[in-house]
Coordinates of N, CA and C in Angstrom, one line a residue:
M1 N 135.6 112.2 119.5 CA 134.7 111.1 119.5 C 135.6 109.8 119.4
N2 N 135.2 108.9 120.3 CA 136.0 107.7 120.3 C 135.7 106.8 119.1
C3 N 136.6 105.9 118.8 CA 136.6 105.0 117.6 C 135.3 104.1 117.7
L4 N 135.0 103.6 118.8 CA 133.8 102.7 118.9 C 132.5 103.4 118.6
K5 N 132.4 104.7 119.0 CA 131.2 105.5 118.7 C 131.1 105.7 117.2
I6 N 132.2 106.0 116.5 CA 132.2 106.3 115.1 C 131.8 105.0 114.4
K7 N 132.4 103.8 114.8 CA 132.1 102.6 114.1 C 130.6 102.3 114.3
L8 N 130.0 102.5 115.5 CA 128.6 102.3 115.7 C 127.8 103.2 114.8
Q9 N 128.1 104.4 114.7 CA 127.3 105.3 113.8 C 127.4 104.9 112.4
I10 N 128.6 104.4 111.9 CA 128.7 103.9 110.5 C 127.8 102.7 110.3
F11 N 127.9 101.8 111.3 CA 127.0 100.6 111.2 C 125.6 100.9 111.1
V12 N 125.1 101.8 112.0 CA 123.7 102.2 112.0 C 123.3 102.8 110.6
L13 N 124.1 103.7 110.1 CA 123.8 104.3 108.8 C 123.8 103.3 107.7
M14 N 124.7 102.3 107.7 CA 124.8 101.3 106.7 C 123.6 100.3 106.7
F15 N 123.1 100.0 107.9 CA 122.0 99.0 108.1 C 120.7 99.6 108.5
A16 N 120.5 100.9 108.5 CA 119.2 101.5 108.8 C 118.3 101.2 107.6
P17 N 117.0 100.9 107.9 CA 116.1 100.7 106.8 C 116.0 101.9 105.9
T18 N 116.0 101.7 104.6 CA 115.9 102.7 103.6 C 114.7 102.4 102.7
V19 N 113.6 102.8 103.1 CA 112.4 102.4 102.4 C 111.6 103.6 101.8
C20 N 112.2 104.7 101.6 CA 111.5 105.9 101.1 C 110.9 105.6 99.8
N21 N 111.6 105.0 98.9 CA 111.1 104.7 97.5 C 110.9 103.2 97.3
A22 N 110.9 102.4 98.3 CA 110.7 101.0 98.2 C 109.3 100.6 97.7
S23 N 109.3 99.6 96.9 CA 108.0 99.1 96.5 C 108.1 97.5 96.5
L24 N 107.0 96.9 96.6 CA 106.9 95.5 96.7 C 106.7 94.9 95.3
L25 N 107.6 93.9 95.0 CA 107.6 93.3 93.7 C 106.5 92.1 93.8
A26 N 106.1 91.7 92.6 CA 105.1 90.5 92.6 C 105.7 89.4 93.3
F27 N 104.9 88.6 94.0 CA 105.3 87.4 94.8 C 106.0 86.4 93.9
T28 N 107.1 85.9 94.4 CA 107.8 84.8 93.8 C 108.2 83.8 94.8
T29 N 108.3 82.5 94.4 CA 108.7 81.5 95.4 C 109.5 80.5 94.7
D30 N 110.4 79.9 95.4 CA 111.2 78.8 94.9 C 110.9 77.5 95.7
G31 N 109.7 77.5 96.3 CA 109.4 76.3 97.1 C 110.1 76.4 98.4
C32 N 110.8 75.3 98.7 CA 111.5 75.2 100.0 C 113.0 75.6 99.9
S33 N 113.3 76.5 99.0 CA 114.6 77.1 98.9 C 115.7 76.0 98.8
M34 N 116.5 76.0 99.8 CA 117.7 75.1 99.9 C 117.4 73.8 100.5
F35 N 116.1 73.4 100.6 CA 115.6 72.2 101.3 C 114.7 71.4 100.3
P36 N 114.6 70.1 100.4 CA 113.7 69.4 99.5 C 112.3 69.8 99.8
D37 N 111.4 69.7 98.7 CA 110.0 70.0 98.8 C 109.2 68.8 99.2
K38 N 109.8 67.6 98.9 CA 109.0 66.4 99.2 C 110.0 65.3 99.3
I39 N 109.5 64.2 99.9 CA 110.3 62.9 99.9 C 109.3 61.8 99.4
Q40 N 109.6 61.2 98.4 CA 108.7 60.2 97.7 C 107.4 60.8 97.5
N41 N 106.3 60.3 98.0 CA 105.0 60.9 97.8 C 104.5 61.9 98.8
T42 N 105.3 62.2 99.8 CA 105.0 63.1 100.8 C 105.5 64.5 100.5
S43 N 104.6 65.5 100.3 CA 105.0 66.8 100.0 C 104.6 67.8 101.1
W44 N 105.5 68.7 101.3 CA 105.2 69.8 102.3 C 105.5 71.2 101.6
C45 N 105.5 71.2 100.3 CA 105.8 72.4 99.6 C 104.8 73.5 99.8
H46 N 103.5 73.1 100.0 CA 102.5 74.2 100.3 C 102.9 74.9 101.6
C47 N 103.5 74.2 102.5 CA 104.0 74.9 103.7 C 105.0 76.0 103.4
C48 N 105.9 75.6 102.5 CA 107.0 76.5 102.2 C 106.5 77.7 101.4
I49 N 105.5 77.5 100.6 CA 104.9 78.6 99.8 C 104.2 79.6 100.8
L50 N 103.4 79.0 101.7 CA 102.8 79.9 102.7 C 103.9 80.7 103.5
H51 N 104.9 80.0 103.9 CA 106.1 80.6 104.6 C 106.7 81.7 103.7
D52 N 106.8 81.4 102.4 CA 107.4 82.4 101.5 C 106.5 83.7 101.4
L53 N 105.2 83.5 101.5 CA 104.3 84.6 101.4 C 104.6 85.6 102.6
A54 N 104.9 85.0 103.8 CA 105.2 85.8 104.9 C 106.6 86.5 104.8
Y55 N 107.5 85.7 104.3 CA 108.9 86.2 104.1 C 109.0 87.3 103.1
W56 N 108.2 87.1 102.0 CA 108.2 88.0 100.9 C 107.8 89.4 101.3
K57 N 106.8 89.5 102.1 CA 106.3 90.9 102.5 C 107.1 91.4 103.8
G58 N 107.6 90.5 104.6 CA 108.4 90.9 105.8 C 107.5 91.5 106.9
G59 N 108.1 92.2 107.7 CA 107.4 92.8 108.9 C 108.4 92.8 110.1
T60 N 107.8 92.6 111.3 CA 108.6 92.7 112.5 C 109.3 91.3 112.8
A61 N 110.2 91.4 113.8 CA 110.9 90.2 114.2 C 109.9 89.1 114.8
S62 N 108.9 89.6 115.5 CA 107.9 88.7 116.1 C 107.0 88.1 115.0
E63 N 106.8 88.8 113.9 CA 106.0 88.2 112.8 C 106.9 87.2 112.0
R64 N 108.2 87.4 112.0 CA 109.0 86.4 111.4 C 109.0 85.1 112.2
L65 N 109.2 85.3 113.5 CA 109.1 84.1 114.4 C 107.8 83.3 114.2
A66 N 106.7 84.1 114.2 CA 105.4 83.4 114.0 C 105.3 82.7 112.7
A67 N 105.9 83.3 111.6 CA 105.9 82.6 110.3 C 106.8 81.3 110.3
D68 N 107.9 81.4 111.0 CA 108.7 80.2 111.2 C 108.1 79.1 112.0
E69 N 107.4 79.5 113.0 CA 106.7 78.5 113.9 C 105.5 77.9 113.1
A70 N 104.8 78.7 112.3 CA 103.7 78.2 111.4 C 104.3 77.2 110.4
L71 N 105.4 77.5 109.8 CA 106.1 76.5 108.9 C 106.3 75.2 109.6
R72 N 106.9 75.3 110.8 CA 107.2 74.0 111.6 C 105.9 73.2 111.8
Q73 N 104.8 73.9 112.2 CA 103.6 73.2 112.5 C 103.0 72.6 111.2
C74 N 103.0 73.4 110.1 CA 102.5 72.9 108.9 C 103.2 71.6 108.4
V75 N 104.5 71.7 108.5 CA 105.3 70.5 108.1 C 105.0 69.3 109.0
V76 N 104.8 69.5 110.3 CA 104.4 68.4 111.1 C 103.1 67.8 110.7
E77 N 102.1 68.7 110.4 CA 100.8 68.2 110.0 C 100.9 67.5 108.6
A78 N 101.7 68.0 107.7 CA 101.8 67.4 106.4 C 102.6 66.0 106.4
T79 N 103.6 65.9 107.3 CA 104.5 64.8 107.2 C 104.4 63.9 108.5
H80 N 103.9 64.4 109.6 CA 103.9 63.7 110.8 C 105.4 63.4 111.3
D81 N 106.3 64.2 110.9 CA 107.7 64.1 111.2 C 108.2 65.3 111.9
Q82 N 108.3 65.2 113.2 CA 108.7 66.3 114.1 C 110.2 66.7 113.8
N83 N 111.0 65.7 113.6 CA 112.4 66.0 113.3 C 112.6 66.8 112.0
L84 N 111.9 66.4 111.0 CA 112.0 67.2 109.7 C 111.5 68.6 110.0
A85 N 110.4 68.8 110.6 CA 109.9 70.1 110.9 C 110.8 70.9 111.7
E86 N 111.5 70.3 112.7 CA 112.4 71.0 113.6 C 113.6 71.4 112.8
A87 N 114.1 70.5 111.9 CA 115.3 70.9 111.0 C 115.0 72.1 110.1
M88 N 113.8 72.1 109.6 CA 113.4 73.2 108.7 C 113.2 74.5 109.5
F89 N 112.7 74.4 110.7 CA 112.5 75.6 111.6 C 113.9 76.1 111.9
R90 N 114.8 75.3 112.3 CA 116.2 75.8 112.6 C 116.9 76.4 111.4
G91 N 116.6 75.8 110.2 CA 117.2 76.3 109.0 C 116.7 77.7 108.6
V92 N 115.4 77.9 108.7 CA 114.9 79.2 108.4 C 115.3 80.3 109.4
R93 N 115.4 79.9 110.7 CA 115.8 80.8 111.7 C 117.3 81.3 111.4
I94 N 118.1 80.4 110.9 CA 119.5 80.8 110.6 C 119.6 81.4 109.3
G95 N 119.0 80.8 108.3 CA 119.3 81.2 106.9 C 118.4 82.3 106.4
G96 N 117.3 82.6 107.1 CA 116.3 83.6 106.6 C 116.4 85.0 107.2
A97 N 117.4 85.2 107.9 CA 117.6 86.5 108.6 C 117.5 87.7 107.6
P98 N 116.9 88.8 108.0 CA 116.8 89.9 107.0 C 118.2 90.6 106.7
Y99 N 119.2 90.3 107.4 CA 120.5 90.9 107.2 C 121.3 90.2 106.2
S100 N 120.8 89.0 105.7 CA 121.6 88.3 104.7 C 121.3 88.8 103.3
L101 N 122.0 88.4 102.4 CA 121.8 88.9 101.0 C 121.2 87.9 100.1
T102 N 120.6 86.9 100.7 CA 120.0 85.8 100.0 C 118.7 86.2 99.4
S103 N 118.2 85.5 98.4 CA 117.0 85.8 97.7 C 115.8 85.3 98.5
Y104 N 116.0 84.6 99.6 CA 114.9 84.1 100.4 C 114.9 84.6 101.8
R105 N 115.6 85.8 102.0 CA 115.7 86.4 103.4 C 114.3 87.0 103.7
W106 N 114.1 87.4 104.9 CA 113.0 88.1 105.4 C 112.8 89.4 104.6
A107 N 111.6 89.6 104.1 CA 111.3 90.9 103.4 C 112.0 90.9 102.0
Y108 N 112.1 89.7 101.4 CA 112.8 89.7 100.1 C 112.1 90.3 98.9
G109 N 110.8 90.5 99.1 CA 110.0 91.1 98.0 C 110.2 92.6 97.7
W110 N 110.8 93.3 98.6 CA 110.9 94.7 98.5 C 112.1 95.1 97.6
T111 N 112.0 96.2 96.9 CA 113.1 96.7 96.0 C 114.2 97.2 96.8
E112 N 114.1 97.5 98.1 CA 115.1 98.0 98.9 C 115.1 97.2 100.2
H113 N 116.3 96.9 100.8 CA 116.4 96.1 102.0 C 115.6 96.8 103.2
R114 N 114.8 96.0 103.8 CA 113.9 96.6 104.9 C 114.3 96.1 106.3
F115 N 115.0 95.0 106.4 CA 115.3 94.4 107.7 C 114.0 94.1 108.5
Y116 N 113.9 94.3 109.8 CA 112.7 94.2 110.5 C 112.0 95.5 110.6
Q117 N 110.8 95.6 110.0 CA 110.0 96.8 110.0 C 108.6 96.5 109.9
K118 N 107.8 97.1 110.7 CA 106.3 97.0 110.7 C 105.8 97.5 109.3
L119 N 104.9 96.8 108.7 CA 104.3 97.3 107.5 C 103.4 98.4 107.7
T120 N 103.5 99.4 106.9 CA 102.5 100.5 107.0 C 101.2 100.1 106.5
A121 N 100.2 100.9 106.6 CA 98.9 100.5 106.1 C 99.0 100.4 104.6
N122 N 99.7 101.3 103.9 CA 99.8 101.2 102.4 C 100.6 99.9 102.0
D123 N 101.7 99.6 102.8 CA 102.5 98.4 102.5 C 101.6 97.2 102.6
A124 N 100.7 97.1 103.7 CA 99.9 96.0 103.9 C 98.8 95.8 102.8
I125 N 98.3 96.9 102.3 CA 97.4 96.9 101.2 C 98.1 96.4 99.9
Q126 N 99.2 96.9 99.6 CA 100.0 96.5 98.5 C 100.3 95.0 98.5
A127 N 100.7 94.5 99.7 CA 101.0 93.1 99.9 C 99.8 92.3 99.7
S128 N 98.7 92.7 100.2 CA 97.4 92.0 100.1 C 97.0 91.8 98.6
V129 N 97.0 92.9 97.9 CA 96.6 92.9 96.5 C 97.5 91.9 95.7
L130 N 98.8 92.0 95.9 CA 99.8 91.1 95.2 C 99.6 89.7 95.6
Q131 N 99.4 89.5 96.9 CA 99.1 88.1 97.4 C 97.9 87.5 96.8
Q132 N 96.8 88.3 96.7 CA 95.6 87.8 96.1 C 95.8 87.5 94.6
Q133 N 96.5 88.3 93.9 CA 96.8 88.0 92.5 C 97.5 86.7 92.4
Y134 N 98.5 86.4 93.2 CA 99.2 85.1 93.2 C 98.3 84.0 93.5
L135 N 97.5 84.1 94.5 CA 96.6 83.0 94.9 C 95.5 82.7 93.9
L136 N 95.1 83.7 93.1 CA 94.2 83.5 92.1 C 94.8 82.6 90.9
Q137 N 96.1 82.9 90.7 CA 96.8 82.1 89.7 C 97.3 80.7 90.2
N138 N 97.4 80.6 91.5 CA 98.0 79.3 92.0 C 97.2 79.0 93.3
P139 N 95.9 78.7 93.2 CA 95.1 78.4 94.4 C 95.5 77.2 95.2
T140 N 96.1 76.2 94.5 CA 96.5 75.0 95.2 C 97.9 75.0 95.8
L141 N 98.6 76.2 95.7 CA 99.9 76.4 96.2 C 100.9 75.3 95.7
Q142 N 100.9 75.1 94.4 CA 101.8 74.1 93.7 C 103.2 74.7 93.7
C143 N 104.1 73.8 94.0 CA 105.6 74.2 93.9 C 106.0 74.5 92.5
P144 N 106.9 75.4 92.3 CA 107.4 75.6 91.0 C 108.2 74.4 90.5
E145 N 108.2 74.1 89.3 CA 108.9 72.9 88.8 C 110.3 73.2 88.5

């Protein structure tokens, strides 16, 4: 077996999703993570919380792109600042990849690293219940202080 083949097999084993015993933790958010939540009286934090709800539960690569595009659109609607929205979009595309070890990566709510993976029916139910619990406690999507 050649060296490249062995390295590829090791890589696949190291980064293959391991979700046999994974469970979804209660939703948490830090607002806009490494980015400001507002400037003066203009806030877009609710956009970040909606984005975090998508990132927390994870899913497929196309679902992540849709979440990032929704963040960009929400920030434009909240601020009327296309440049700000584009900067945030580019930031989450780079910084939110599921392969990173950050607390705000794609699918960060799971007890085990999931990468890009379609939610099962049970996963979706679990996410829906936890999301509803959060929204009942924070219906206005206020940023954490």
